[in-house]
PDB file of C-alpha atoms in Angstrom:
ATOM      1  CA  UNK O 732      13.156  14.226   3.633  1.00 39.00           C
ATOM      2  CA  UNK O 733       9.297  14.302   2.694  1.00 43.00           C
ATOM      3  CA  UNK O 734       7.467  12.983  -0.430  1.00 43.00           C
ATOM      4  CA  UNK O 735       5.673  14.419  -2.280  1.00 45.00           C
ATOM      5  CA  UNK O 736       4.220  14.407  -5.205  1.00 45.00           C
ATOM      6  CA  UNK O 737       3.404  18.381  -6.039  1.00 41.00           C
ATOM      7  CA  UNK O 738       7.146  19.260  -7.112  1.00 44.00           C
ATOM      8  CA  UNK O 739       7.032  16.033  -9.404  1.00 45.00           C
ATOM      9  CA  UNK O 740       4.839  16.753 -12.280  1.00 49.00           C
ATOM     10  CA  UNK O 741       7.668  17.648 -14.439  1.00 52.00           C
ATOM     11  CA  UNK O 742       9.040  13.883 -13.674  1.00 74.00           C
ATOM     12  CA  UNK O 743       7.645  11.304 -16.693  1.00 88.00           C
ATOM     13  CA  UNK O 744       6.143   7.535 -15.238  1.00 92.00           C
ATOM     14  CA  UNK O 745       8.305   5.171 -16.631  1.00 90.00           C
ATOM     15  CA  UNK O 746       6.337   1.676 -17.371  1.00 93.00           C
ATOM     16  CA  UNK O 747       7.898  -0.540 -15.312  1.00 90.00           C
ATOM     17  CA  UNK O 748       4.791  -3.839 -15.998  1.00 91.00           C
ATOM     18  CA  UNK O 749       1.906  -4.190 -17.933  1.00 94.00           C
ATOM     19  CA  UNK O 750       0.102  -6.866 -17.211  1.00 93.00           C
ATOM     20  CA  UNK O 751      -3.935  -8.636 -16.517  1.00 93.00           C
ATOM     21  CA  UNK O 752      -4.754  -4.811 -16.557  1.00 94.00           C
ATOM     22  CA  UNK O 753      -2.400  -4.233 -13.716  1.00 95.00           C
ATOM     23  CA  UNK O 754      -0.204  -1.135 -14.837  1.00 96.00           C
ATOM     24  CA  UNK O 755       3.144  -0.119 -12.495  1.00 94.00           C
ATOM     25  CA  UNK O 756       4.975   3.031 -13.065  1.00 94.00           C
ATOM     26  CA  UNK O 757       7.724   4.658 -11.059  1.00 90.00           C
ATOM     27  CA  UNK O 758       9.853   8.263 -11.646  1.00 87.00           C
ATOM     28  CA  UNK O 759      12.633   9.245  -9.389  1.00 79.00           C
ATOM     29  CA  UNK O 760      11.979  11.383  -6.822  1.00 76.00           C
ATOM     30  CA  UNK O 761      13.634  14.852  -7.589  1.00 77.00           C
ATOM     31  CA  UNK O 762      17.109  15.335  -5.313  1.00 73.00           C
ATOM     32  CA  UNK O 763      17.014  11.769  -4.186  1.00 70.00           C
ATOM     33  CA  UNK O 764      17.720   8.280  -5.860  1.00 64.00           C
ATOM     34  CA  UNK O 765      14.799   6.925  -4.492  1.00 70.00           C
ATOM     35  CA  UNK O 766      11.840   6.444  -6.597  1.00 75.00           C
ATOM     36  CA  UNK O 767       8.200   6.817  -6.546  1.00 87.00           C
ATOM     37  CA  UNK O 768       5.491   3.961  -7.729  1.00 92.00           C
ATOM     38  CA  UNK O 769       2.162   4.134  -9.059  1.00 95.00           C
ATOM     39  CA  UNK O 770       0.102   1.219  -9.418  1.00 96.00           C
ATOM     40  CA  UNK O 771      -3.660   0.927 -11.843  1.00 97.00           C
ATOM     41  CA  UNK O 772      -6.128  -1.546 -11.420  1.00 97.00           C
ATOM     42  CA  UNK O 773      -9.555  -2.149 -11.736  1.00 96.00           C
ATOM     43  CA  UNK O 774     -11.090  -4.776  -9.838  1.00 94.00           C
ATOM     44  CA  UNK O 775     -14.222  -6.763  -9.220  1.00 94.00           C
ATOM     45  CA  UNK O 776     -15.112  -5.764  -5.250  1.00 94.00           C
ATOM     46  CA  UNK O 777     -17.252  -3.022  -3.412  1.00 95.00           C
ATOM     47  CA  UNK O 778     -15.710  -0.465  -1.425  1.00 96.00           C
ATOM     48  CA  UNK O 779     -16.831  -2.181   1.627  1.00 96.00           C
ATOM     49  CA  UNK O 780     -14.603  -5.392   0.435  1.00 96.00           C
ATOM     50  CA  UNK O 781     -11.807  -3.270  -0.155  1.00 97.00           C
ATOM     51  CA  UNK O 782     -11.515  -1.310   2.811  1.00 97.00           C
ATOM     52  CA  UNK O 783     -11.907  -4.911   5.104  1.00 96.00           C
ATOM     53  CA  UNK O 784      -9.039  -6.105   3.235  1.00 95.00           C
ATOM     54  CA  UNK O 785      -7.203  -3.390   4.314  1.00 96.00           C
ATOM     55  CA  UNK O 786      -7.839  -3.344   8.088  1.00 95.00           C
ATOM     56  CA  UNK O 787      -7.634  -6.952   8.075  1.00 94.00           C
ATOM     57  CA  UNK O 788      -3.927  -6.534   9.076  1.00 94.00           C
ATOM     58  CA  UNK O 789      -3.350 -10.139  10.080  1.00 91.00           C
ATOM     59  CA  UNK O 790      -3.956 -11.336   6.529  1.00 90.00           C
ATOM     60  CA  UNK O 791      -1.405  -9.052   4.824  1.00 90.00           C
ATOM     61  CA  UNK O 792       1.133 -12.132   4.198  1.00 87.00           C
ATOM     62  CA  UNK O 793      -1.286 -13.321   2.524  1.00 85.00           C
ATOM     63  CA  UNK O 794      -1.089 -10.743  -0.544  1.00 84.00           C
ATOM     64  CA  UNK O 795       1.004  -8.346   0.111  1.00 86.00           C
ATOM     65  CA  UNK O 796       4.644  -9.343  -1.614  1.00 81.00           C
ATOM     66  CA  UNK O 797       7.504 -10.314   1.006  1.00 85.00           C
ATOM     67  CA  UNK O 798       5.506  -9.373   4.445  1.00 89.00           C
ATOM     68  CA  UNK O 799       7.223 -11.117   6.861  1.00 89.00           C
ATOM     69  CA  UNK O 800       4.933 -10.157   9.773  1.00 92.00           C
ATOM     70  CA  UNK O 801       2.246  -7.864  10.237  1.00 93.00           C
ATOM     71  CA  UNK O 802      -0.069  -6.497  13.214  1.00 94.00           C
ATOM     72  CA  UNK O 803      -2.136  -4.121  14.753  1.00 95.00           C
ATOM     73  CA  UNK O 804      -0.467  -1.765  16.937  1.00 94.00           C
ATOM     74  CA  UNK O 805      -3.830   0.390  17.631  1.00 94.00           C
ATOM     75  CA  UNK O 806      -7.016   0.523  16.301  1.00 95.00           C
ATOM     76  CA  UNK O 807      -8.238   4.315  16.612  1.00 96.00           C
ATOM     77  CA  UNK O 808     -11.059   3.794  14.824  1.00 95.00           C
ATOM     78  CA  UNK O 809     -12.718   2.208  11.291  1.00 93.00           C
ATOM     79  CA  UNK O 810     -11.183   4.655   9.784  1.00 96.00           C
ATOM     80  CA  UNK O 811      -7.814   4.683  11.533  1.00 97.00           C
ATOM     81  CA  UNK O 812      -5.469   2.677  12.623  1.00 97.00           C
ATOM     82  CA  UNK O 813      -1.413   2.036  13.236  1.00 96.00           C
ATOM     83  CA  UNK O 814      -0.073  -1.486  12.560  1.00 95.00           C
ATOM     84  CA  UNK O 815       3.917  -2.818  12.303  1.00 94.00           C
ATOM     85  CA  UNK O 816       4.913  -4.548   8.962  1.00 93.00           C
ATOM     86  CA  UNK O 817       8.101  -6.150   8.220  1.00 91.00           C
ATOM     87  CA  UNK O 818       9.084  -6.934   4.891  1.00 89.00           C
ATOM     88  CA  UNK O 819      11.773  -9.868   4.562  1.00 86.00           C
ATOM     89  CA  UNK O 820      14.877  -9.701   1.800  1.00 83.00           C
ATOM     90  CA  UNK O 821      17.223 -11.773   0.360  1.00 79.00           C
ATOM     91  CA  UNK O 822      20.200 -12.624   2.746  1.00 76.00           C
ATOM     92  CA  UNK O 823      22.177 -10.974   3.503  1.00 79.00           C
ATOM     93  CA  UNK O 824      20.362  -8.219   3.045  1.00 83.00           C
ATOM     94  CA  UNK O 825      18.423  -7.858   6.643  1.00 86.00           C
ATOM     95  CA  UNK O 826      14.628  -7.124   7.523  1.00 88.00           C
ATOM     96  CA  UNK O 827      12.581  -4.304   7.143  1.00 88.00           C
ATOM     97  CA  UNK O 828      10.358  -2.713   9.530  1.00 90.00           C
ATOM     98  CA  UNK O 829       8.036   0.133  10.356  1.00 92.00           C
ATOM     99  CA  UNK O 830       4.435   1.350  11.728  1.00 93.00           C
ATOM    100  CA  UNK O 831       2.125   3.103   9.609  1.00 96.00           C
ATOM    101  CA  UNK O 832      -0.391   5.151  10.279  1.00 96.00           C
ATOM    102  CA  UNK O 833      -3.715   4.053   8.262  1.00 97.00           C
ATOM    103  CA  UNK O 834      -6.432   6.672   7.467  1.00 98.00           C
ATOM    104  CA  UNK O 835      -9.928   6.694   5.440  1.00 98.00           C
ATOM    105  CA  UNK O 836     -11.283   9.122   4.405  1.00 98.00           C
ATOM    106  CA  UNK O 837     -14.157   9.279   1.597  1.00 97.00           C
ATOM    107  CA  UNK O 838     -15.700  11.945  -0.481  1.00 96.00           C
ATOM    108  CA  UNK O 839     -19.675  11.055  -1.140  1.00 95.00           C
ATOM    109  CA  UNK O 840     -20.625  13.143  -3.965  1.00 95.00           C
ATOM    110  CA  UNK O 841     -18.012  11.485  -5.847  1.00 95.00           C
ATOM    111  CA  UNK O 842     -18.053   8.237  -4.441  1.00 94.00           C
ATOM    112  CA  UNK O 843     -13.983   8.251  -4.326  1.00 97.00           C
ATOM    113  CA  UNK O 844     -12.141   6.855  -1.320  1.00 98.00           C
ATOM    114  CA  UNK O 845      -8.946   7.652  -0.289  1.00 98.00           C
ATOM    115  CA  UNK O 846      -6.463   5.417   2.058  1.00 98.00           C
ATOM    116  CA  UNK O 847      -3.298   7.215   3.249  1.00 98.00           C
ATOM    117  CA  UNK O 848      -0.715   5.778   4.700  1.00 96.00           C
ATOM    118  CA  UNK O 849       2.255   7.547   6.630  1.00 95.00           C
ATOM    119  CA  UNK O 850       4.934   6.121   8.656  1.00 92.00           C
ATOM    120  CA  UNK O 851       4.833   6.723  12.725  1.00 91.00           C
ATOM    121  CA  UNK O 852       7.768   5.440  14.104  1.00 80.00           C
ATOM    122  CA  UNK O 853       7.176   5.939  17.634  1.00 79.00           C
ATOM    123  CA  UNK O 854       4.504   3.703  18.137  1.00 81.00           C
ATOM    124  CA  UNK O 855       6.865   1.253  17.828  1.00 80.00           C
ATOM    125  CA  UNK O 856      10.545  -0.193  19.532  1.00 80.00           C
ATOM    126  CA  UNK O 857      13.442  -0.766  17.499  1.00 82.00           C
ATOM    127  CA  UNK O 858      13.506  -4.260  16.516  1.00 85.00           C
ATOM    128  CA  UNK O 859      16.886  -6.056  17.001  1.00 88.00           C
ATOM    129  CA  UNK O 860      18.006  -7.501  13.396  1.00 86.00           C
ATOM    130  CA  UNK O 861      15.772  -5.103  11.506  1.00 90.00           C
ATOM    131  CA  UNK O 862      16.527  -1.985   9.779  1.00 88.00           C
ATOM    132  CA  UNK O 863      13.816   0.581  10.396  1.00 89.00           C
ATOM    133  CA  UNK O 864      12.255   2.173   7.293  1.00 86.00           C
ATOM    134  CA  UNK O 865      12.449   5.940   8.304  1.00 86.00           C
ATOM    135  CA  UNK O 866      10.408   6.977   5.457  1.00 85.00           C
ATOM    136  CA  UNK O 867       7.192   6.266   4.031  1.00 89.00           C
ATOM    137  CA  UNK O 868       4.067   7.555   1.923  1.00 92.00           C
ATOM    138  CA  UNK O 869       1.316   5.803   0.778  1.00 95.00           C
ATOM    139  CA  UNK O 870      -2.162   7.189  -1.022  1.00 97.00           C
ATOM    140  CA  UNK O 871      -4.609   4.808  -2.432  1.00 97.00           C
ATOM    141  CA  UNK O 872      -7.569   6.947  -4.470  1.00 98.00           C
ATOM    142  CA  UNK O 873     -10.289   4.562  -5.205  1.00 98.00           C
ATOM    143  CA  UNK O 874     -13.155   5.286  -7.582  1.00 97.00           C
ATOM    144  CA  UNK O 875     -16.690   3.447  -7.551  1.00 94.00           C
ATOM    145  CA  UNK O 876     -16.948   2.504 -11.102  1.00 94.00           C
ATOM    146  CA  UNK O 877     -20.262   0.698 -10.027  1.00 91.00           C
ATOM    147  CA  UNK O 878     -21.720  -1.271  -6.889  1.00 87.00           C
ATOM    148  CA  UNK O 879     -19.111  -4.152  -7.649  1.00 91.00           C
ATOM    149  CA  UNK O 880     -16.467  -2.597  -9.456  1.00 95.00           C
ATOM    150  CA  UNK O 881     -13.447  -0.086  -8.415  1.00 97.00           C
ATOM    151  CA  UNK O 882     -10.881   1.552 -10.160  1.00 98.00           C
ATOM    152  CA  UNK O 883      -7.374   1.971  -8.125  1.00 97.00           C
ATOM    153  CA  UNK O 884      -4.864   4.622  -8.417  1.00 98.00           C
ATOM    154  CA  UNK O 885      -2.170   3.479  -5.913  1.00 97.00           C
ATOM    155  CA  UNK O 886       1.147   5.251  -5.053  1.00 95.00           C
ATOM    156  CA  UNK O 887       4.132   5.159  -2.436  1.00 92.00           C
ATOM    157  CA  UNK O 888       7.222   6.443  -2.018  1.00 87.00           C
ATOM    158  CA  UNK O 889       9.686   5.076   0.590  1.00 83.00           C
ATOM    159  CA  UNK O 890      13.276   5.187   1.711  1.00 80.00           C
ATOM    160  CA  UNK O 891      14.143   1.617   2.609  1.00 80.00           C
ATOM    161  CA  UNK O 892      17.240   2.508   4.839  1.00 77.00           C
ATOM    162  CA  UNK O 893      20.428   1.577   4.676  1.00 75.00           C
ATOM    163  CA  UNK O 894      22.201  -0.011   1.776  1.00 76.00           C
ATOM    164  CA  UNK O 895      20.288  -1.964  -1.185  1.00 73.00           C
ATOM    165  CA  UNK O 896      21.264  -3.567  -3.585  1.00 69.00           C
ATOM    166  CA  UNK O 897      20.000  -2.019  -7.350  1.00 64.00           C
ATOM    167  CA  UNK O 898      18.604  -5.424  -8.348  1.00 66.00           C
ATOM    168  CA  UNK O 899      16.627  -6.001  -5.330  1.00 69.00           C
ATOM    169  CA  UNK O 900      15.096  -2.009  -5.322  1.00 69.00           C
ATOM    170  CA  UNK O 901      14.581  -2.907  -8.542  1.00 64.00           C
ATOM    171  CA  UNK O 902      12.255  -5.939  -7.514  1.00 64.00           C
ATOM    172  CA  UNK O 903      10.251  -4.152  -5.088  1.00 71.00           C
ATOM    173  CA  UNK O 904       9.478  -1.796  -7.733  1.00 72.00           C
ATOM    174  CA  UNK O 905       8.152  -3.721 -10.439  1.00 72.00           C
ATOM    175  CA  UNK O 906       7.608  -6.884  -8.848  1.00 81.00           C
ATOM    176  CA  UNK O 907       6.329  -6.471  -5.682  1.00 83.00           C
ATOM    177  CA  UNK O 908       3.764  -4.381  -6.304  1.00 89.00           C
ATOM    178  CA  UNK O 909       2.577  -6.430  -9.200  1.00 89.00           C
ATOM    179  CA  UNK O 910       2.112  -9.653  -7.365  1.00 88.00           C
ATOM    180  CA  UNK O 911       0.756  -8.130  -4.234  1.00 91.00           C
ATOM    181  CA  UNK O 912      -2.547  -6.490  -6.208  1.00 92.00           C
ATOM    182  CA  UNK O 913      -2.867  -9.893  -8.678  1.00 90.00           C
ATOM    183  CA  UNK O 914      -3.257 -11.689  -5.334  1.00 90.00           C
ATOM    184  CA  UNK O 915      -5.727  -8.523  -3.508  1.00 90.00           C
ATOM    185  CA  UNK O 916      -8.461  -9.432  -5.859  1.00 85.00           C
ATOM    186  CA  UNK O 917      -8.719 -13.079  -4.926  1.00 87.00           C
ATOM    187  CA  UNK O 918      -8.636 -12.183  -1.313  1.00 91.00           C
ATOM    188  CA  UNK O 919     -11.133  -9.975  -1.897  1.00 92.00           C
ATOM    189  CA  UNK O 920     -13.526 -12.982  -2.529  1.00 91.00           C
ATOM    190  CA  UNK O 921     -13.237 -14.526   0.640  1.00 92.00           C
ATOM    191  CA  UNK O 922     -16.265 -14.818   2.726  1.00 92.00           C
ATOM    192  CA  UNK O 923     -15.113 -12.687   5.721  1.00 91.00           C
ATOM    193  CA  UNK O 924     -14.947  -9.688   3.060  1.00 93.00           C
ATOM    194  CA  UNK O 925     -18.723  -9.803   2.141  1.00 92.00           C
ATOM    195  CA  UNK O 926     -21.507  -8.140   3.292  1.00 90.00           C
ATOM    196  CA  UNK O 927     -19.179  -5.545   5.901  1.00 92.00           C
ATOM    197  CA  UNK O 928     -20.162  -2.628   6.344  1.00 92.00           C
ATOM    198  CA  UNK O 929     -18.372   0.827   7.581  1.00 95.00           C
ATOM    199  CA  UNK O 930     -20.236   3.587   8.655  1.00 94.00           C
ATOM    200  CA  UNK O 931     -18.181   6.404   6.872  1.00 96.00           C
ATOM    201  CA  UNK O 932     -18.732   4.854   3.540  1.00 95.00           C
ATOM    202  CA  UNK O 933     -21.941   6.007   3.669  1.00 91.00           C
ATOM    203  CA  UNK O 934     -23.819   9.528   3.832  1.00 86.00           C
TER     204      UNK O 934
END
């Protein structure tokens, strides 16, 4: 089943949290129950800060909400990669797990960067105990608002697998994404995040 977003511009965000200028909306996807979530931030980091955090996939259970493990599968490039993340839930609901495929890509007259993210589920075994995620879609489009300040327009879709519970898909919804970018910005202050530098953020 993809996702995608052109066929669902007749589908109204519904606020899901509004909070520390963190906005997260969702809107079912159309002929499925699953539901789409959009997340808007600003926050005080460069591009080059930003786009560390991201390939810094050791760190992810630091911020990210419920990652019970995450690695690097293969590093293509600084502006790709494929890394395994497992997110834990609530017994007895069990584990998690897929690869995704990370990509950069940035436009320079407009100084917006875009991160998508796409399952690739044969990079990876089966893990015993852990439900694979057979779908997923990420885009993050990231504006320069100024050397030290970006604006974030953040969406996924995914198809968890299996049977969930409505309370918990409910969580990950509003929740999850919440907590994980409150605790991105803090990260992003860390001294291994300053002064990197990327060679396709730049002309």
């Amino acid at each position: 089943m993809p996702f995608t977003s052109a066929s669902q511009e007749q589908n109204t965000w519904k606020l899901e949290k509004d909070k520390n200028g963190i906005r997260v909306y969702s809107r079912h996807l159309i002929g499925s129950k699953l539901k789409e979530v959009k997340v808007i931030c600003e926050l005080n980091a460069t591009l080059s800060q930003l786009v560390a955090f991201v390939s810094d996939i050791d760190h992810y259970k630091d911020a990210v909400y419920r990652v019970a493990e995450a690695y690097v599968v293969k590093r293509v490039s600084d502006r790709e990669f494929y890394y395994y993340s497992e997110t834990e839930m609530t017994w007895p609901v069990s584990n998690r797990g897929l690869v995704i495929r990370m990509e950069f890509d940035m436009d320079h007259p407009t100084r917006t960067l875009r991160i998508r993210g796409n399952n690739a589920p044969e990079l990876a075994p089966q893990k015993k105990g852990v439900v694979r995620i057979p779908h997923w879609h990420s885009l993050w489009t990231v504006q320069e608002i100024d050397s030290k300040r970006l604006r974030i327009d953040y969406t996924f879709a995914v198809d968890p697998g299996g049977e969930l519970p409505i309370w918990l898909v409910n969580a990950l919804i509003a929740v999850g994404p919440y907590q994980s970018f409150s605790s991105i910005e803090k990260l992003l202050t860390r001294p291994y995040y300053q002064n990197r530098t990327f060679s396709f953020l730049h002309p």
